[in-house]
Amino acid sequence: MPQVPADRLVAGLEPPRHFASASFESYHADPSHPSQAGARARLREIAYQVVRPGNRGLRGRLRKVVPPAVYLDGGFGVGKTHLLAALAHQVGTAETAYGTFVEFTHLVGALGFAATVDALAKHRLVAIDEFELDDPGDTLLVTRLVRELADRGVAVAATSNTLPESLGEGRFAAEDFMREIQALADRFEVLRIDGQDYRHRAVRTDEPPLPDEVVTAAVASVPGATLDSFDALGDHLARVHPSRYGALLDGVTAVGLTGVGRVPDQARALRLVVLVDRLYDSDIPVLLGGTGEHGLFTPEMLAGGYRKKYYRTLSRLGALAADGATLVTT
């Protein structure tokens, strides 16, 4: 039951460990999808613009420049988060507040709206990963936050995801994003990034589940690893505010879960989404017993309003499970 002071929430707004070394140079653009290299080149320009926001006219006065606002639009695993983190590193992590959409809503809940604006306005760039459009109240809250920050001269960059069933139609999320942010739409430049999910190209994300006894034995040999039953973990997450899930993982090197099965309800599923995001951010391997990631969410969940979150969770959990499988000794 970690107690997390509000100032830690602000200080923790930095690129996650998984992307600690992300740079424009380390982003491997797929030559078969030129939009990837094009987005990288444009973000380099934006980084330069953010760091040097104005120039002096003939009379020596610093001209006021409208801060850039960019939206990275694309499907799962095309490198949007890598590019967002690279932008943050290029601008400077001390000058950037980097977090997921959920982390920013939690920050407002912890500090209050006005205090959050004041805290974030001290940065040159606010980077919002996984901008979510499925909760009208949260969308309105973060849209207002972005407007206040833009009015104070803070640059904004955001990402979101396209649903898998929409990828073949050439329909990306930009029109949904622009509609929901309404008055801010004309401030945002959309960078569309095509491509396939690199997690499916680079690693297996359909790792078979491990026997519970194998999970138990594997984590016993890993210093700093944890072991929980899936049901007990779900019960515990209900008693911890999601803003503290990151602190739950302090010092954790691997997570073992036994008895993994279908998530029974939406509230439990959404808490699991937040936990998996924090695990992925921290690059913590996961060993899955029971039925593993297979059938984790019901068909109704995967067809409902939160399906983007669930598909992202499956993609990320599969990558973490592949890492976890390497900890098993035979």
Tab-separated table of C-alpha atoms in Angstrom:
chain	number	residue	atom	x	y	z
A	1	MET	CA	0.000	0.000	0.000
A	2	PRO	CA	2.502	2.652	-1.137
A	3	GLN	CA	2.023	6.270	-0.116
A	4	VAL	CA	3.034	8.542	-2.999
A	5	PRO	CA	3.459	12.279	-2.360
A	6	ALA	CA	2.142	14.583	-5.062
A	7	ASP	CA	5.585	15.967	-5.886
A	8	ARG	CA	6.727	12.476	-6.838
A	9	LEU	CA	3.936	12.324	-9.399
A	10	VAL	CA	5.372	15.437	-11.081
A	11	ALA	CA	8.985	14.322	-10.783
A	12	GLY	CA	8.057	10.952	-12.236
A	13	LEU	CA	6.797	12.465	-15.486
A	14	GLU	CA	9.722	11.332	-17.629
A	15	PRO	CA	10.218	8.771	-20.397
A	16	PRO	CA	9.821	5.242	-19.004
A	17	ARG	CA	12.779	2.943	-18.420
A	18	HIS	CA	11.789	0.939	-21.497
A	19	PHE	CA	12.577	4.017	-23.614
A	20	ALA	CA	15.365	5.512	-21.498
A	21	SER	CA	17.790	5.349	-24.419
A	22	ALA	CA	15.294	6.132	-27.175
A	23	SER	CA	16.630	8.568	-29.733
A	24	PHE	CA	15.931	9.555	-33.295
A	25	GLU	CA	19.071	7.674	-34.289
A	26	SER	CA	17.914	4.436	-32.622
A	27	TYR	CA	14.515	4.547	-34.323
A	28	HIS	CA	14.751	2.055	-37.171
A	29	ALA	CA	12.393	3.352	-39.830
A	30	ASP	CA	10.969	0.668	-42.093
A	31	PRO	CA	11.945	1.612	-45.679
A	32	SER	CA	8.727	0.053	-46.955
A	33	HIS	CA	6.786	2.673	-44.960
A	34	PRO	CA	8.274	6.117	-45.800
A	35	SER	CA	5.938	7.841	-43.333
A	36	GLN	CA	8.133	6.524	-40.498
A	37	ALA	CA	11.240	8.333	-41.698
A	38	GLY	CA	9.120	11.359	-42.545
A	39	ALA	CA	7.709	11.572	-39.020
A	40	ARG	CA	11.191	11.239	-37.528
A	41	ALA	CA	12.514	14.066	-39.688
A	42	ARG	CA	9.614	16.346	-38.786
A	43	LEU	CA	10.023	15.656	-35.070
A	44	ARG	CA	13.704	16.594	-35.297
A	45	GLU	CA	12.577	19.964	-36.640
A	46	ILE	CA	10.005	20.337	-33.874
A	47	ALA	CA	12.615	19.550	-31.205
A	48	TYR	CA	14.807	22.323	-32.582
A	49	GLN	CA	11.822	24.687	-32.605
A	50	VAL	CA	10.938	23.881	-28.979
A	51	VAL	CA	14.489	24.393	-27.741
A	52	ARG	CA	14.834	27.637	-29.705
A	53	PRO	CA	11.287	29.009	-29.595
A	54	GLY	CA	11.889	32.443	-31.096
A	55	ASN	CA	14.225	34.682	-33.011
A	56	ARG	CA	14.955	38.363	-32.919
A	57	GLY	CA	13.652	40.821	-35.458
A	58	LEU	CA	15.468	43.788	-36.967
A	59	ARG	CA	14.962	45.846	-33.792
A	60	GLY	CA	16.282	43.106	-31.535
A	61	ARG	CA	12.932	42.126	-30.082
A	62	LEU	CA	12.211	38.447	-29.517
A	63	ARG	CA	9.315	37.436	-31.725
A	64	LYS	CA	6.602	35.414	-30.070
A	65	VAL	CA	6.185	32.020	-31.719
A	66	VAL	CA	3.141	29.784	-31.345
A	67	PRO	CA	4.332	26.596	-29.632
A	68	PRO	CA	4.149	23.484	-31.802
A	69	ALA	CA	1.482	20.863	-31.172
A	70	VAL	CA	1.827	17.512	-32.904
A	71	TYR	CA	-0.230	14.329	-32.919
A	72	LEU	CA	1.403	11.018	-33.899
A	73	ASP	CA	-1.255	8.881	-35.543
A	74	GLY	CA	-0.771	5.196	-36.240
A	75	GLY	CA	-1.476	1.619	-35.312
A	76	PHE	CA	0.012	-0.577	-32.612
A	77	GLY	CA	3.776	-0.969	-32.439
A	78	VAL	CA	4.837	1.367	-35.280
A	79	GLY	CA	7.179	3.261	-32.955
A	80	LYS	CA	5.036	6.212	-31.879
A	81	THR	CA	6.096	5.947	-28.243
A	82	HIS	CA	9.747	5.551	-29.257
A	83	LEU	CA	9.518	8.744	-31.311
A	84	LEU	CA	7.693	10.582	-28.521
A	85	ALA	CA	10.407	9.558	-26.044
A	86	ALA	CA	13.100	10.528	-28.553
A	87	LEU	CA	11.509	13.971	-28.842
A	88	ALA	CA	11.528	14.283	-25.045
A	89	HIS	CA	15.202	13.317	-24.853
A	90	GLN	CA	16.091	15.730	-27.647
A	91	VAL	CA	14.316	18.620	-25.922
A	92	GLY	CA	15.713	17.483	-22.555
A	93	THR	CA	13.966	15.424	-19.888
A	94	ALA	CA	14.315	18.260	-17.377
A	95	GLU	CA	12.377	20.463	-19.814
A	96	THR	CA	9.758	17.820	-20.630
A	97	ALA	CA	6.798	16.428	-18.698
A	98	TYR	CA	6.263	12.984	-20.220
A	99	GLY	CA	3.444	10.672	-19.196
A	100	THR	CA	0.495	8.642	-20.318
A	101	PHE	CA	-2.957	10.136	-20.617
A	102	VAL	CA	-3.957	8.291	-17.430
A	103	GLU	CA	-0.961	9.669	-15.522
A	104	PHE	CA	-1.993	13.224	-16.365
A	105	THR	CA	-5.571	12.636	-15.223
A	106	HIS	CA	-4.195	11.167	-11.984
A	107	LEU	CA	-1.981	14.220	-11.572
A	108	VAL	CA	-4.991	16.523	-11.816
A	109	GLY	CA	-6.751	14.376	-9.233
A	110	ALA	CA	-3.799	14.633	-6.866
A	111	LEU	CA	-2.902	18.311	-7.280
A	112	GLY	CA	-6.055	19.959	-8.574
A	113	PHE	CA	-6.392	21.503	-12.014
A	114	ALA	CA	-4.832	24.938	-11.410
A	115	ALA	CA	-1.832	23.512	-9.542
A	116	THR	CA	-1.294	20.953	-12.311
A	117	VAL	CA	-1.236	23.680	-14.958
A	118	ASP	CA	1.254	25.679	-12.888
A	119	ALA	CA	3.494	22.648	-12.408
A	120	LEU	CA	3.457	21.604	-16.063
A	121	ALA	CA	3.814	25.146	-17.411
A	122	LYS	CA	7.387	25.168	-16.077
A	123	HIS	CA	8.313	22.783	-18.892
A	124	ARG	CA	8.955	23.499	-22.565
A	125	LEU	CA	7.203	20.323	-23.734
A	126	VAL	CA	4.365	18.147	-22.466
A	127	ALA	CA	4.307	14.699	-24.074
A	128	ILE	CA	1.098	12.664	-23.702
A	129	ASP	CA	1.363	9.004	-24.668
A	130	GLU	CA	-1.774	6.997	-25.472
A	131	PHE	CA	-4.251	9.895	-25.607
A	132	GLU	CA	-7.574	8.234	-24.799
A	133	LEU	CA	-10.910	9.171	-26.292
A	134	ASP	CA	-13.114	6.564	-24.633
A	135	ASP	CA	-14.023	8.574	-21.512
A	136	PRO	CA	-15.698	11.910	-22.377
A	137	GLY	CA	-15.017	13.408	-18.946
A	138	ASP	CA	-11.293	12.599	-18.960
A	139	THR	CA	-10.968	13.665	-22.594
A	140	LEU	CA	-12.527	17.042	-21.792
A	141	LEU	CA	-10.268	17.415	-18.747
A	142	VAL	CA	-7.032	16.752	-20.624
A	143	THR	CA	-8.168	18.832	-23.607
A	144	ARG	CA	-8.679	21.787	-21.274
A	145	LEU	CA	-5.274	21.098	-19.729
A	146	VAL	CA	-3.624	21.115	-23.162
A	147	ARG	CA	-5.362	24.383	-24.079
A	148	GLU	CA	-4.173	26.093	-20.883
A	149	LEU	CA	-0.614	24.887	-21.434
A	150	ALA	CA	-0.574	25.912	-25.089
A	151	ASP	CA	-1.787	29.378	-24.090
A	152	ARG	CA	1.224	29.553	-21.751
A	153	GLY	CA	3.638	28.726	-24.547
A	154	VAL	CA	4.160	25.034	-23.802
A	155	ALA	CA	4.612	22.702	-26.772
A	156	VAL	CA	2.489	19.544	-26.791
A	157	ALA	CA	3.006	16.163	-28.450
A	158	ALA	CA	0.551	13.270	-28.225
A	159	THR	CA	0.062	9.727	-29.501
A	160	SER	CA	-2.902	7.417	-29.787
A	161	ASN	CA	-3.751	4.053	-31.345
A	162	THR	CA	-5.894	2.777	-34.164
A	163	LEU	CA	-8.003	-0.302	-33.575
A	164	PRO	CA	-6.708	-3.436	-35.313
A	165	GLU	CA	-9.903	-3.918	-37.325
A	166	SER	CA	-9.498	-0.415	-38.779
A	167	LEU	CA	-5.939	-0.788	-40.039
A	168	GLY	CA	-6.893	-2.487	-43.276
A	169	GLU	CA	-9.355	0.268	-44.088
A	170	GLY	CA	-6.765	3.023	-44.111
A	171	ARG	CA	-8.700	4.669	-41.308
A	172	PHE	CA	-6.532	6.057	-38.552
A	173	ALA	CA	-7.513	7.789	-35.314
A	174	ALA	CA	-6.779	11.361	-36.383
A	175	GLU	CA	-10.369	12.282	-37.222
A	176	ASP	CA	-11.558	11.005	-33.843
A	177	PHE	CA	-8.784	12.893	-32.059
A	178	MET	CA	-9.482	16.133	-33.900
A	179	ARG	CA	-13.211	15.884	-33.263
A	180	GLU	CA	-12.769	15.309	-29.545
A	181	ILE	CA	-10.266	18.100	-28.946
A	182	GLN	CA	-12.549	20.482	-30.873
A	183	ALA	CA	-11.201	24.020	-30.422
A	184	LEU	CA	-7.626	22.763	-30.291
A	185	ALA	CA	-7.830	20.878	-33.571
A	186	ASP	CA	-6.436	23.695	-35.681
A	187	ARG	CA	-3.335	23.890	-33.464
A	188	PHE	CA	-2.327	20.252	-33.993
A	189	GLU	CA	-0.236	18.952	-36.829
A	190	VAL	CA	-0.979	15.297	-37.604
A	191	LEU	CA	1.916	12.979	-38.435
A	192	ARG	CA	0.602	9.685	-39.730
A	193	ILE	CA	2.892	6.691	-39.219
A	194	ASP	CA	2.145	3.535	-41.199
A	195	GLY	CA	3.594	0.094	-40.552
A	196	GLN	CA	3.216	-3.231	-38.789
A	197	ASP	CA	3.417	-3.941	-35.058
A	198	TYR	CA	7.169	-4.263	-34.423
A	199	ARG	CA	6.444	-6.356	-31.337
A	200	HIS	CA	5.019	-9.028	-33.646
A	201	ARG	CA	8.011	-8.705	-35.961
A	202	ALA	CA	10.705	-8.740	-33.279
A	203	VAL	CA	9.382	-11.103	-30.601
A	204	ARG	CA	6.645	-13.640	-30.072
A	205	THR	CA	3.663	-12.080	-28.370
A	206	ASP	CA	1.691	-15.314	-28.215
A	207	GLU	CA	3.842	-17.010	-25.609
A	208	PRO	CA	2.202	-20.206	-24.338
A	209	PRO	CA	1.280	-20.040	-20.639
A	210	LEU	CA	3.650	-21.602	-18.138
A	211	PRO	CA	2.600	-24.218	-15.601
A	212	ASP	CA	2.045	-22.545	-12.236
A	213	GLU	CA	4.780	-24.645	-10.632
A	214	VAL	CA	7.251	-23.467	-13.285
A	215	VAL	CA	6.360	-19.832	-12.564
A	216	THR	CA	6.826	-20.416	-8.841
A	217	ALA	CA	10.212	-22.085	-9.292
A	218	ALA	CA	11.462	-19.494	-11.776
A	219	VAL	CA	10.747	-16.417	-9.663
A	220	ALA	CA	12.284	-18.098	-6.605
A	221	SER	CA	15.653	-17.898	-8.333
A	222	VAL	CA	15.331	-14.215	-9.363
A	223	PRO	CA	16.261	-11.639	-6.690
A	224	GLY	CA	13.587	-8.935	-6.456
A	225	ALA	CA	10.920	-11.014	-8.216
A	226	THR	CA	7.360	-11.178	-6.887
A	227	LEU	CA	4.837	-14.019	-6.907
A	228	ASP	CA	1.074	-13.569	-6.650
A	229	SER	CA	-2.024	-15.426	-7.648
A	230	PHE	CA	-3.904	-13.610	-10.378
A	231	ASP	CA	-7.110	-13.368	-8.350
A	232	ALA	CA	-5.324	-12.091	-5.230
A	233	LEU	CA	-3.535	-9.442	-7.273
A	234	GLY	CA	-6.841	-8.298	-8.741
A	235	ASP	CA	-8.322	-7.988	-5.244
A	236	HIS	CA	-5.335	-5.972	-4.046
A	237	LEU	CA	-5.342	-3.578	-7.014
A	238	ALA	CA	-8.911	-2.640	-6.076
A	239	ARG	CA	-7.574	-1.261	-2.781
A	240	VAL	CA	-4.738	0.807	-4.308
A	241	HIS	CA	-5.306	3.992	-6.295
A	242	PRO	CA	-4.032	3.543	-9.879
A	243	SER	CA	-1.740	6.566	-9.477
A	244	ARG	CA	0.262	4.411	-7.035
A	245	TYR	CA	0.682	1.354	-9.248
A	246	GLY	CA	4.102	2.580	-10.351
A	247	ALA	CA	5.236	2.724	-6.729
A	248	LEU	CA	4.034	-0.861	-6.267
A	249	LEU	CA	6.827	-1.862	-8.644
A	250	ASP	CA	9.687	-0.099	-6.853
A	251	GLY	CA	12.565	-2.562	-6.654
A	252	VAL	CA	10.687	-5.284	-8.542
A	253	THR	CA	12.763	-7.152	-11.131
A	254	ALA	CA	10.178	-9.653	-12.403
A	255	VAL	CA	6.522	-10.490	-11.760
A	256	GLY	CA	5.193	-14.029	-11.518
A	257	LEU	CA	1.444	-14.650	-11.698
A	258	THR	CA	-0.171	-18.020	-11.092
A	259	GLY	CA	-3.718	-19.031	-11.941
A	260	VAL	CA	-4.114	-16.417	-14.682
A	261	GLY	CA	-7.542	-16.574	-16.257
A	262	ARG	CA	-10.309	-14.485	-17.749
A	263	VAL	CA	-10.892	-11.110	-16.113
A	264	PRO	CA	-14.448	-11.212	-14.758
A	265	ASP	CA	-15.513	-7.567	-14.996
A	266	GLN	CA	-14.695	-4.229	-16.574
A	267	ALA	CA	-13.453	-2.472	-13.430
A	268	ARG	CA	-10.957	-5.232	-12.750
A	269	ALA	CA	-9.900	-5.227	-16.407
A	270	LEU	CA	-9.213	-1.486	-16.449
A	271	ARG	CA	-7.073	-1.732	-13.322
A	272	LEU	CA	-5.080	-4.490	-15.007
A	273	VAL	CA	-4.573	-2.208	-18.019
A	274	VAL	CA	-2.939	0.442	-15.816
A	275	LEU	CA	-0.709	-2.117	-14.110
A	276	VAL	CA	0.494	-3.588	-17.415
A	277	ASP	CA	1.291	-0.085	-18.672
A	278	ARG	CA	3.447	0.533	-15.597
A	279	LEU	CA	5.132	-2.881	-16.015
A	280	TYR	CA	5.865	-2.097	-19.653
A	281	ASP	CA	7.156	1.373	-18.812
A	282	SER	CA	9.532	-0.188	-16.279
A	283	ASP	CA	10.551	-3.023	-18.626
A	284	ILE	CA	9.713	-5.672	-16.009
A	285	PRO	CA	9.432	-9.261	-17.329
A	286	VAL	CA	6.234	-11.156	-16.497
A	287	LEU	CA	5.777	-14.906	-16.090
A	288	LEU	CA	2.197	-15.987	-16.706
A	289	GLY	CA	0.731	-19.195	-15.339
A	290	GLY	CA	-2.821	-20.444	-15.721
A	291	THR	CA	-4.101	-19.696	-19.214
A	292	GLY	CA	-1.687	-16.788	-19.718
A	293	GLU	CA	-2.761	-13.914	-21.928
A	294	HIS	CA	-5.088	-16.142	-23.959
A	295	GLY	CA	-8.726	-15.315	-23.337
A	296	LEU	CA	-7.759	-12.701	-20.761
A	297	PHE	CA	-10.522	-10.303	-21.855
A	298	THR	CA	-14.022	-11.354	-22.846
A	299	PRO	CA	-15.188	-10.956	-26.468
A	300	GLU	CA	-17.580	-8.273	-25.215
A	301	MET	CA	-14.678	-6.304	-23.726
A	302	LEU	CA	-12.687	-6.579	-26.945
A	303	ALA	CA	-15.657	-5.229	-28.896
A	304	GLY	CA	-16.638	-2.505	-26.428
A	305	GLY	CA	-15.687	1.087	-25.765
A	306	TYR	CA	-12.419	0.281	-24.003
A	307	ARG	CA	-11.139	-2.110	-26.653
A	308	LYS	CA	-8.159	0.094	-27.563
A	309	LYS	CA	-6.849	-0.255	-24.031
A	310	TYR	CA	-7.361	-4.007	-24.008
A	311	TYR	CA	-5.624	-4.577	-27.326
A	312	ARG	CA	-2.710	-2.424	-26.185
A	313	THR	CA	-2.511	-4.443	-22.980
A	314	LEU	CA	-2.438	-7.747	-24.871
A	315	SER	CA	0.293	-6.455	-27.167
A	316	ARG	CA	2.416	-5.234	-24.258
A	317	LEU	CA	1.723	-8.190	-22.003
A	318	GLY	CA	2.743	-10.567	-24.773
A	319	ALA	CA	6.096	-8.805	-25.131
A	320	LEU	CA	6.664	-8.882	-21.357
A	321	ALA	CA	5.718	-12.564	-21.219
A	322	ALA	CA	8.276	-13.336	-23.930
A	323	ASP	CA	10.888	-11.624	-21.744
A	324	GLY	CA	9.658	-13.562	-18.729
A	325	ALA	CA	9.949	-16.884	-20.528
A	326	THR	CA	13.716	-16.347	-20.825
A	327	LEU	CA	13.971	-16.522	-17.026
A	328	VAL	CA	12.803	-20.124	-17.003
A	329	THR	CA	15.721	-22.535	-16.729
A	330	THR	CA	15.334	-26.036	-18.078
